[in-house]
Short mmCIF file of N, CA and C in Angstrom, two decimals:
data_model
loop_
_atom_site.label_atom_id
_atom_site.label_comp_id
_atom_site.label_asym_id
_atom_site.label_seq_id
_atom_site.Cartn_x
_atom_site.Cartn_y
_atom_site.Cartn_z
N MET A 1349 -12.76 26.07 12.11
CA MET A 1349 -11.42 25.64 11.55
C MET A 1349 -10.74 26.92 11.08
N THR A 1350 -9.63 26.95 11.52
CA THR A 1350 -8.71 28.04 11.21
C THR A 1350 -8.15 27.97 9.79
N ASN A 1351 -7.62 29.05 9.21
CA ASN A 1351 -7.03 28.92 7.95
C ASN A 1351 -5.87 28.07 7.75
N SER A 1352 -5.03 28.10 8.84
CA SER A 1352 -3.74 27.18 8.66
C SER A 1352 -4.25 25.69 8.79
N ASN A 1353 -5.36 25.35 9.37
CA ASN A 1353 -5.86 24.02 9.48
C ASN A 1353 -6.37 23.58 8.05
N LYS A 1354 -6.90 24.51 7.32
CA LYS A 1354 -7.60 24.37 5.98
C LYS A 1354 -6.34 23.96 5.03
N VAL A 1355 -5.36 24.87 5.10
CA VAL A 1355 -4.18 24.77 4.30
C VAL A 1355 -3.44 23.37 4.54
N GLU A 1356 -3.40 22.99 5.79
CA GLU A 1356 -2.75 21.64 6.28
C GLU A 1356 -3.53 20.61 5.68
N ASN A 1357 -4.91 20.52 5.89
CA ASN A 1357 -5.75 19.54 5.22
C ASN A 1357 -5.77 19.50 3.67
N ARG A 1358 -5.66 20.58 3.17
CA ARG A 1358 -5.60 20.75 1.72
C ARG A 1358 -4.28 20.00 1.35
N ALA A 1359 -3.23 20.12 1.99
CA ALA A 1359 -1.90 19.63 1.60
C ALA A 1359 -2.02 18.20 1.82
N VAL A 1360 -2.56 17.75 2.84
CA VAL A 1360 -2.58 16.32 3.11
C VAL A 1360 -3.46 15.65 2.04
N PHE A 1361 -4.67 16.11 1.67
CA PHE A 1361 -5.47 15.62 0.60
C PHE A 1361 -4.69 15.67 -0.77
N LEU A 1362 -3.99 16.80 -1.12
CA LEU A 1362 -3.35 16.69 -2.33
C LEU A 1362 -2.16 15.79 -2.38
N ASN A 1363 -1.43 15.60 -1.29
CA ASN A 1363 -0.41 14.54 -1.23
C ASN A 1363 -0.97 13.10 -1.40
N MET A 1364 -2.17 12.80 -0.79
CA MET A 1364 -2.79 11.63 -0.90
C MET A 1364 -3.20 11.34 -2.35
N ILE A 1365 -3.67 12.45 -3.03
CA ILE A 1365 -4.25 12.26 -4.42
C ILE A 1365 -2.98 12.09 -5.28
N ALA A 1366 -1.93 12.81 -5.00
CA ALA A 1366 -0.66 12.80 -5.89
C ALA A 1366 -0.09 11.30 -5.81
N TRP A 1367 0.32 10.90 -4.49
CA TRP A 1367 1.02 9.74 -4.38
C TRP A 1367 0.09 8.50 -4.87
N GLY A 1368 -1.18 8.62 -4.44
CA GLY A 1368 -2.19 7.44 -4.81
C GLY A 1368 -2.42 7.29 -6.31
N SER A 1369 -2.36 8.53 -7.03
CA SER A 1369 -2.48 8.41 -8.42
C SER A 1369 -1.36 7.94 -9.06
N ILE A 1370 -0.21 8.23 -8.67
CA ILE A 1370 1.08 7.89 -9.22
C ILE A 1370 1.24 6.30 -9.04
N TRP A 1371 1.01 5.88 -7.89
CA TRP A 1371 1.03 4.54 -7.41
C TRP A 1371 0.03 3.75 -8.25
N GLY A 1372 -1.13 4.27 -8.38
CA GLY A 1372 -2.15 3.50 -9.14
C GLY A 1372 -1.86 3.41 -10.63
N ILE A 1373 -1.27 4.40 -11.29
CA ILE A 1373 -0.95 4.27 -12.58
C ILE A 1373 0.29 3.41 -12.81
N PHE A 1374 1.22 3.35 -11.93
CA PHE A 1374 2.29 2.51 -11.86
C PHE A 1374 1.72 1.06 -11.81
N GLU A 1375 0.94 0.79 -10.82
CA GLU A 1375 0.23 -0.58 -10.81
C GLU A 1375 -0.53 -0.94 -12.00
N THR A 1376 -1.14 0.00 -12.53
CA THR A 1376 -1.97 -0.35 -13.72
C THR A 1376 -1.22 -0.63 -14.96
N THR A 1377 -0.22 0.20 -15.19
CA THR A 1377 0.65 -0.03 -16.43
C THR A 1377 1.67 -1.31 -16.23
N VAL A 1378 2.56 -1.12 -15.23
CA VAL A 1378 3.55 -2.00 -15.10
C VAL A 1378 3.02 -3.41 -14.49
N GLY A 1379 1.79 -3.32 -13.69
CA GLY A 1379 1.27 -4.63 -13.25
C GLY A 1379 0.63 -5.47 -14.48
N TYR A 1380 -0.01 -4.62 -15.40
CA TYR A 1380 -0.63 -5.17 -16.65
C TYR A 1380 0.55 -5.90 -17.45
N LEU A 1381 1.49 -5.09 -17.64
CA LEU A 1381 2.73 -5.69 -18.43
C LEU A 1381 3.40 -6.89 -17.68
N LEU A 1382 3.46 -6.87 -16.43
CA LEU A 1382 4.14 -7.93 -15.72
C LEU A 1382 3.21 -9.20 -15.76
N HIS A 1383 2.03 -9.03 -15.84
CA HIS A 1383 1.14 -10.23 -16.00
C HIS A 1383 1.21 -10.79 -17.40
N LEU A 1384 1.74 -10.15 -18.29
CA LEU A 1384 1.77 -10.63 -19.67
C LEU A 1384 3.00 -11.47 -19.73
N LEU A 1385 3.91 -11.32 -18.96
CA LEU A 1385 5.21 -12.04 -18.99
C LEU A 1385 4.94 -13.71 -18.85
N PRO A 1386 5.70 -14.38 -19.51
CA PRO A 1386 5.53 -15.91 -19.35
C PRO A 1386 5.96 -16.42 -17.94
N PHE A 1387 6.86 -15.65 -17.19
CA PHE A 1387 7.35 -15.96 -15.92
C PHE A 1387 6.96 -14.94 -14.92
N ASN A 1388 6.98 -15.47 -13.66
CA ASN A 1388 6.39 -14.56 -12.63
C ASN A 1388 7.51 -13.86 -11.85
N ILE A 1389 7.74 -12.47 -12.22
CA ILE A 1389 8.75 -11.77 -11.52
C ILE A 1389 8.14 -10.51 -10.67
N GLY A 1390 6.74 -10.42 -10.92
CA GLY A 1390 6.09 -9.22 -10.34
C GLY A 1390 6.28 -9.06 -8.82
N TRP A 1391 6.46 -10.21 -8.03
CA TRP A 1391 6.61 -10.02 -6.55
C TRP A 1391 7.97 -9.34 -6.27
N LEU A 1392 8.85 -9.39 -7.13
CA LEU A 1392 10.09 -8.38 -6.97
C LEU A 1392 9.89 -6.99 -7.01
N ILE A 1393 8.80 -6.59 -7.66
CA ILE A 1393 8.64 -5.21 -8.10
C ILE A 1393 7.47 -4.55 -7.11
N TRP A 1394 6.34 -5.31 -7.11
CA TRP A 1394 5.13 -4.69 -6.58
C TRP A 1394 5.23 -4.29 -5.09
N TYR A 1395 5.72 -5.15 -4.15
CA TYR A 1395 5.65 -4.81 -2.81
C TYR A 1395 6.70 -3.75 -2.43
N PRO A 1396 7.90 -3.76 -3.03
CA PRO A 1396 8.95 -2.61 -2.72
C PRO A 1396 8.39 -1.36 -3.22
N ALA A 1397 7.70 -1.40 -4.29
CA ALA A 1397 7.10 -0.12 -4.90
C ALA A 1397 5.91 0.24 -3.99
N ALA A 1398 5.21 -0.59 -3.50
CA ALA A 1398 3.97 -0.11 -2.57
C ALA A 1398 4.65 0.56 -1.33
N CYS A 1399 5.64 -0.08 -0.71
CA CYS A 1399 6.33 0.54 0.27
C CYS A 1399 6.91 1.93 0.18
N PHE A 1400 7.40 2.10 -1.06
CA PHE A 1400 7.96 3.34 -1.59
C PHE A 1400 6.88 4.36 -1.45
N PHE A 1401 5.78 4.17 -2.21
CA PHE A 1401 4.76 5.06 -2.19
C PHE A 1401 4.09 5.38 -0.92
N MET A 1402 3.77 4.39 -0.14
CA MET A 1402 3.29 4.71 1.20
C MET A 1402 4.09 5.24 2.21
N ALA A 1403 5.45 5.02 2.09
CA ALA A 1403 6.38 5.72 2.98
C ALA A 1403 6.50 7.16 2.58
N ASN A 1404 6.44 7.51 1.26
CA ASN A 1404 6.49 8.93 0.88
C ASN A 1404 5.24 9.73 1.27
N VAL A 1405 4.11 9.04 1.12
CA VAL A 1405 2.88 9.85 1.55
C VAL A 1405 2.87 10.07 3.04
N TYR A 1406 3.27 8.98 3.76
CA TYR A 1406 3.43 9.22 5.21
C TYR A 1406 4.42 10.31 5.58
N ARG A 1407 5.69 10.32 4.91
CA ARG A 1407 6.61 11.35 5.16
C ARG A 1407 6.12 12.68 4.94
N LYS A 1408 5.36 12.76 3.85
CA LYS A 1408 4.81 14.18 3.49
C LYS A 1408 3.66 14.58 4.41
N THR A 1409 2.72 13.77 4.80
CA THR A 1409 1.68 14.06 5.54
C THR A 1409 1.76 13.96 7.05
N ARG A 1410 2.50 12.94 7.55
CA ARG A 1410 2.60 12.48 8.91
C ARG A 1410 1.38 12.09 9.62
N LYS A 1411 0.50 11.59 8.70
CA LYS A 1411 -0.92 11.07 8.98
C LYS A 1411 -1.07 9.62 8.62
N VAL A 1412 -1.43 8.83 9.64
CA VAL A 1412 -1.52 7.40 9.36
C VAL A 1412 -2.62 7.08 8.41
N SER A 1413 -3.72 7.65 8.48
CA SER A 1413 -4.95 7.37 7.71
C SER A 1413 -4.55 7.73 6.15
N SER A 1414 -3.53 8.76 5.83
CA SER A 1414 -3.20 8.94 4.59
C SER A 1414 -2.71 7.77 3.78
N VAL A 1415 -2.03 6.98 4.67
CA VAL A 1415 -1.43 5.69 3.94
C VAL A 1415 -2.57 4.75 3.45
N PHE A 1416 -3.63 4.61 4.19
CA PHE A 1416 -4.69 3.75 3.86
C PHE A 1416 -5.40 4.29 2.74
N PHE A 1417 -5.79 5.58 2.91
CA PHE A 1417 -6.51 6.23 1.85
C PHE A 1417 -5.83 6.24 0.41
N THR A 1418 -4.51 6.46 0.55
CA THR A 1418 -3.71 6.40 -0.78
C THR A 1418 -3.74 4.97 -1.20
N GLY A 1419 -3.68 3.87 -0.39
CA GLY A 1419 -3.84 2.65 -0.99
C GLY A 1419 -5.34 2.32 -1.56
N LEU A 1420 -6.28 2.93 -0.96
CA LEU A 1420 -7.69 2.76 -1.57
C LEU A 1420 -7.76 3.35 -2.87
N LEU A 1421 -7.14 4.63 -3.09
CA LEU A 1421 -7.13 5.27 -4.41
C LEU A 1421 -6.17 4.40 -5.33
N CYS A 1422 -5.26 4.08 -4.96
CA CYS A 1422 -4.42 3.21 -5.99
C CYS A 1422 -5.09 1.93 -6.44
N ALA A 1423 -5.83 1.22 -5.51
CA ALA A 1423 -6.62 0.13 -5.85
C ALA A 1423 -7.76 0.44 -6.80
N SER A 1424 -8.45 1.59 -6.50
CA SER A 1424 -9.52 1.97 -7.40
C SER A 1424 -8.91 2.29 -8.84
N ILE A 1425 -7.81 2.92 -9.09
CA ILE A 1425 -7.20 3.18 -10.33
C ILE A 1425 -6.87 1.73 -11.00
N LYS A 1426 -6.37 0.92 -10.03
CA LYS A 1426 -5.92 -0.52 -10.73
C LYS A 1426 -7.28 -1.13 -11.23
N MET A 1427 -8.33 -0.86 -10.88
CA MET A 1427 -9.59 -1.38 -11.34
C MET A 1427 -9.89 -1.09 -12.91
N PHE A 1428 -9.19 -0.01 -13.22
CA PHE A 1428 -9.46 0.34 -14.69
C PHE A 1428 -8.79 -0.75 -15.54
N ASN A 1429 -7.93 -1.59 -15.11
CA ASN A 1429 -7.56 -2.73 -15.92
C ASN A 1429 -8.66 -3.70 -16.46
N LEU A 1430 -9.76 -3.57 -15.74
CA LEU A 1430 -10.92 -4.38 -16.11
C LEU A 1430 -11.42 -4.17 -17.50
N PHE A 1431 -10.91 -3.02 -17.94
CA PHE A 1431 -11.42 -2.59 -19.38
C PHE A 1431 -10.45 -3.20 -20.40
N LEU A 1432 -9.36 -3.72 -19.83
CA LEU A 1432 -8.49 -4.35 -20.80
C LEU A 1432 -8.70 -5.90 -21.02
N PRO A 1433 -8.11 -6.48 -21.95
CA PRO A 1433 -8.38 -7.96 -22.15
C PRO A 1433 -7.38 -8.82 -21.33
N VAL A 1434 -7.98 -8.98 -19.98
CA VAL A 1434 -7.22 -9.64 -19.00
C VAL A 1434 -8.13 -10.39 -18.11
N ARG A 1435 -7.72 -11.63 -17.58
CA ARG A 1435 -8.66 -12.28 -16.62
C ARG A 1435 -9.01 -11.37 -15.45
N ILE A 1436 -10.25 -11.40 -14.92
CA ILE A 1436 -10.71 -10.57 -13.80
C ILE A 1436 -9.79 -10.71 -12.65
N ASP A 1437 -9.46 -11.95 -12.36
CA ASP A 1437 -8.68 -12.23 -10.92
C ASP A 1437 -7.37 -11.59 -11.10
N LYS A 1438 -6.77 -11.32 -12.40
CA LYS A 1438 -5.48 -10.67 -12.38
C LYS A 1438 -5.66 -9.09 -12.10
N VAL A 1439 -6.86 -8.64 -11.99
CA VAL A 1439 -7.16 -7.12 -11.66
C VAL A 1439 -7.70 -7.27 -10.18
N THR A 1440 -8.74 -7.94 -9.84
CA THR A 1440 -9.24 -7.82 -8.51
C THR A 1440 -8.25 -8.43 -7.41
N ASN A 1441 -7.60 -9.39 -7.70
CA ASN A 1441 -6.69 -9.81 -6.63
C ASN A 1441 -5.60 -8.91 -6.31
N PRO A 1442 -4.86 -8.38 -7.24
CA PRO A 1442 -3.95 -7.29 -6.92
C PRO A 1442 -4.43 -6.02 -6.22
N ALA A 1443 -5.69 -5.65 -6.68
CA ALA A 1443 -6.30 -4.49 -5.93
C ALA A 1443 -6.61 -4.86 -4.59
N ILE A 1444 -7.10 -6.10 -4.39
CA ILE A 1444 -7.41 -6.31 -3.06
C ILE A 1444 -6.08 -6.45 -2.13
N SER A 1445 -4.98 -6.84 -2.80
CA SER A 1445 -3.73 -7.00 -2.00
C SER A 1445 -3.14 -5.56 -1.70
N ILE A 1446 -3.44 -4.65 -2.62
CA ILE A 1446 -3.07 -3.13 -2.42
C ILE A 1446 -3.77 -2.68 -1.12
N VAL A 1447 -5.05 -2.98 -0.96
CA VAL A 1447 -5.78 -2.64 0.09
C VAL A 1447 -5.37 -3.22 1.36
N PHE A 1448 -4.97 -4.46 1.33
CA PHE A 1448 -4.41 -5.16 2.51
C PHE A 1448 -3.07 -4.65 2.93
N GLU A 1449 -2.14 -4.34 1.85
CA GLU A 1449 -0.79 -3.81 2.19
C GLU A 1449 -1.02 -2.42 2.94
N ALA A 1450 -1.95 -1.61 2.27
CA ALA A 1450 -2.00 -0.27 2.89
C ALA A 1450 -2.64 -0.41 4.41
N LEU A 1451 -3.53 -1.33 4.47
CA LEU A 1451 -4.15 -1.43 5.92
C LEU A 1451 -3.16 -1.92 7.06
N VAL A 1452 -2.36 -2.93 6.48
CA VAL A 1452 -1.30 -3.37 7.48
C VAL A 1452 -0.18 -2.44 7.79
N ILE A 1453 0.35 -1.75 6.66
CA ILE A 1453 1.31 -0.82 6.94
C ILE A 1453 0.75 0.38 7.79
N ALA A 1454 -0.44 0.78 7.50
CA ALA A 1454 -1.06 1.88 8.37
C ALA A 1454 -0.95 1.50 9.83
N MET A 1455 -1.52 0.26 10.04
CA MET A 1455 -1.63 -0.24 11.45
C MET A 1455 -0.26 -0.38 12.10
N VAL A 1456 0.85 -0.88 11.18
CA VAL A 1456 2.19 -0.93 11.77
C VAL A 1456 2.74 0.43 12.13
N ILE A 1457 2.49 1.41 11.27
CA ILE A 1457 2.94 2.82 11.55
C ILE A 1457 2.22 3.35 12.65
N PHE A 1458 1.02 2.97 12.98
CA PHE A 1458 0.32 3.45 14.22
C PHE A 1458 1.02 2.97 15.41
N LEU A 1459 1.09 1.58 15.40
CA LEU A 1459 1.69 1.05 16.40
C LEU A 1459 3.25 1.41 16.75
N VAL A 1460 3.87 1.63 15.80
CA VAL A 1460 5.49 1.93 15.85
C VAL A 1460 5.36 3.56 16.45
N ASN A 1461 4.52 4.32 16.11
CA ASN A 1461 4.30 5.81 16.72
C ASN A 1461 3.97 5.74 18.16
N ARG A 1462 3.41 4.72 18.63
CA ARG A 1462 3.15 4.46 20.25
C ARG A 1462 4.43 3.88 20.93
N LEU A 1463 5.39 3.46 20.20
CA LEU A 1463 6.64 2.86 20.94
C LEU A 1463 7.53 4.18 21.37
N THR A 1464 8.17 4.00 22.49
CA THR A 1464 9.22 5.02 22.74
C THR A 1464 10.28 4.96 21.72
N GLU A 1465 11.07 6.09 21.76
CA GLU A 1465 12.24 6.35 20.84
C GLU A 1465 13.18 5.24 21.02
N GLU A 1466 13.52 4.80 22.28
CA GLU A 1466 14.48 3.64 22.60
C GLU A 1466 14.12 2.55 21.92
N LYS A 1467 12.88 2.05 22.03
CA LYS A 1467 12.35 0.67 21.58
C LYS A 1467 12.23 0.88 19.96
N ARG A 1468 11.98 2.11 19.44
CA ARG A 1468 12.06 2.20 17.96
C ARG A 1468 13.38 1.79 17.32
N LYS A 1469 14.46 2.31 18.10
CA LYS A 1469 15.88 2.16 17.54
C LYS A 1469 16.38 0.68 17.85
N ASN A 1470 15.70 -0.05 18.62
CA ASN A 1470 16.07 -1.48 18.78
C ASN A 1470 16.11 -2.27 17.58
N SER A 1471 17.21 -3.02 17.40
CA SER A 1471 17.31 -3.78 16.15
C SER A 1471 16.20 -4.87 15.97
N PHE A 1472 15.81 -5.45 17.11
CA PHE A 1472 14.81 -6.36 17.18
C PHE A 1472 13.54 -5.87 16.81
N SER A 1473 13.16 -4.77 17.22
CA SER A 1473 11.89 -4.00 16.83
C SER A 1473 11.72 -3.79 15.38
N LYS A 1474 12.89 -3.22 14.79
CA LYS A 1474 12.94 -2.93 13.36
C LYS A 1474 12.79 -4.41 12.52
N ILE A 1475 13.20 -5.28 12.98
CA ILE A 1475 13.14 -6.66 12.20
C ILE A 1475 11.65 -7.15 12.54
N LEU A 1476 11.27 -7.04 13.68
CA LEU A 1476 9.74 -7.35 13.92
C LEU A 1476 8.78 -6.59 12.98
N VAL A 1477 8.96 -5.32 12.91
CA VAL A 1477 8.16 -4.49 12.14
C VAL A 1477 8.23 -4.73 10.65
N ALA A 1478 9.36 -5.07 10.22
CA ALA A 1478 9.59 -5.50 8.70
C ALA A 1478 8.84 -6.78 8.54
N PHE A 1479 9.02 -7.74 9.35
CA PHE A 1479 8.40 -9.11 9.26
C PHE A 1479 6.92 -8.87 9.30
N VAL A 1480 6.23 -8.16 10.15
CA VAL A 1480 4.83 -7.96 10.29
C VAL A 1480 4.29 -7.31 9.12
N MET A 1481 5.05 -6.29 8.63
CA MET A 1481 4.48 -5.59 7.57
C MET A 1481 4.30 -6.39 6.23
N ASN A 1482 5.42 -7.15 6.07
CA ASN A 1482 5.49 -8.12 4.97
C ASN A 1482 4.47 -9.35 5.06
N THR A 1483 4.50 -9.81 6.17
CA THR A 1483 3.78 -10.99 6.45
C THR A 1483 2.20 -10.75 6.78
N GLY A 1484 1.94 -9.68 7.25
CA GLY A 1484 0.55 -9.45 7.60
C GLY A 1484 -0.42 -9.20 6.35
N TRP A 1485 -0.02 -8.57 5.39
CA TRP A 1485 -0.87 -8.38 4.32
C TRP A 1485 -1.05 -9.81 3.55
N ARG A 1486 0.07 -10.58 3.45
CA ARG A 1486 0.03 -11.87 2.94
C ARG A 1486 -1.01 -12.81 3.69
N LEU A 1487 -0.99 -12.84 5.07
CA LEU A 1487 -1.90 -13.59 5.66
C LEU A 1487 -3.28 -13.09 5.50
N MET A 1488 -3.49 -11.92 5.39
CA MET A 1488 -4.89 -11.36 5.20
C MET A 1488 -5.22 -11.76 3.67
N PHE A 1489 -4.39 -11.76 2.77
CA PHE A 1489 -4.83 -12.25 1.47
C PHE A 1489 -5.01 -13.75 1.40
N ILE A 1490 -4.23 -14.52 2.11
CA ILE A 1490 -4.53 -15.96 2.17
C ILE A 1490 -5.87 -16.18 2.85
N LEU A 1491 -6.33 -15.55 3.95
CA LEU A 1491 -7.65 -15.73 4.51
C LEU A 1491 -8.79 -15.20 3.38
N TYR A 1492 -8.42 -14.22 2.72
CA TYR A 1492 -9.38 -13.86 1.59
C TYR A 1492 -9.48 -14.77 0.72
N MET A 1493 -8.50 -15.47 0.32
CA MET A 1493 -8.52 -16.48 -0.68
C MET A 1493 -9.33 -17.85 -0.20
N LEU A 1494 -9.07 -18.05 1.07
CA LEU A 1494 -9.66 -19.31 1.74
C LEU A 1494 -11.13 -19.16 1.93
N PHE A 1495 -11.47 -17.91 2.45
CA PHE A 1495 -12.89 -17.81 2.76
C PHE A 1495 -13.82 -17.09 1.89
N LEU A 1496 -13.37 -16.27 1.13
CA LEU A 1496 -14.22 -15.40 0.23
C LEU A 1496 -14.05 -15.76 -1.25
N VAL A 1497 -13.19 -16.56 -1.67
CA VAL A 1497 -13.09 -16.92 -3.04
C VAL A 1497 -13.51 -18.34 -3.26
#
């Protein structure tokens, strides 16, 4: 392994740690506070925030795997909410959702990278990508709820 590869791998690792930690702290604090509200508005904040953090880690690293590993780190940090007085499902279900979001977005990025430049710029492709990203993790979570819980 050359010195430039070591530097590049270290930069990728540090970006994953930085973005995953920031995202995890955001989920841990803001998520906890949103669950305390008497009305449910978290869905307006969580998924756009997740897309923001995953898009930024991908922009910095240009590695699809970094998106997934950043999501794993975030979900791990989210599990610290188990030390707070909150129902267990208010911690584990969001952590599992985070992993599903990261997995689906990493898969979509991988597939989009396989498309030609012309197909990527197609409006239908962009709509389909947004639909699959948003719906894919929700379907995975529904299956998780149906079969594992």
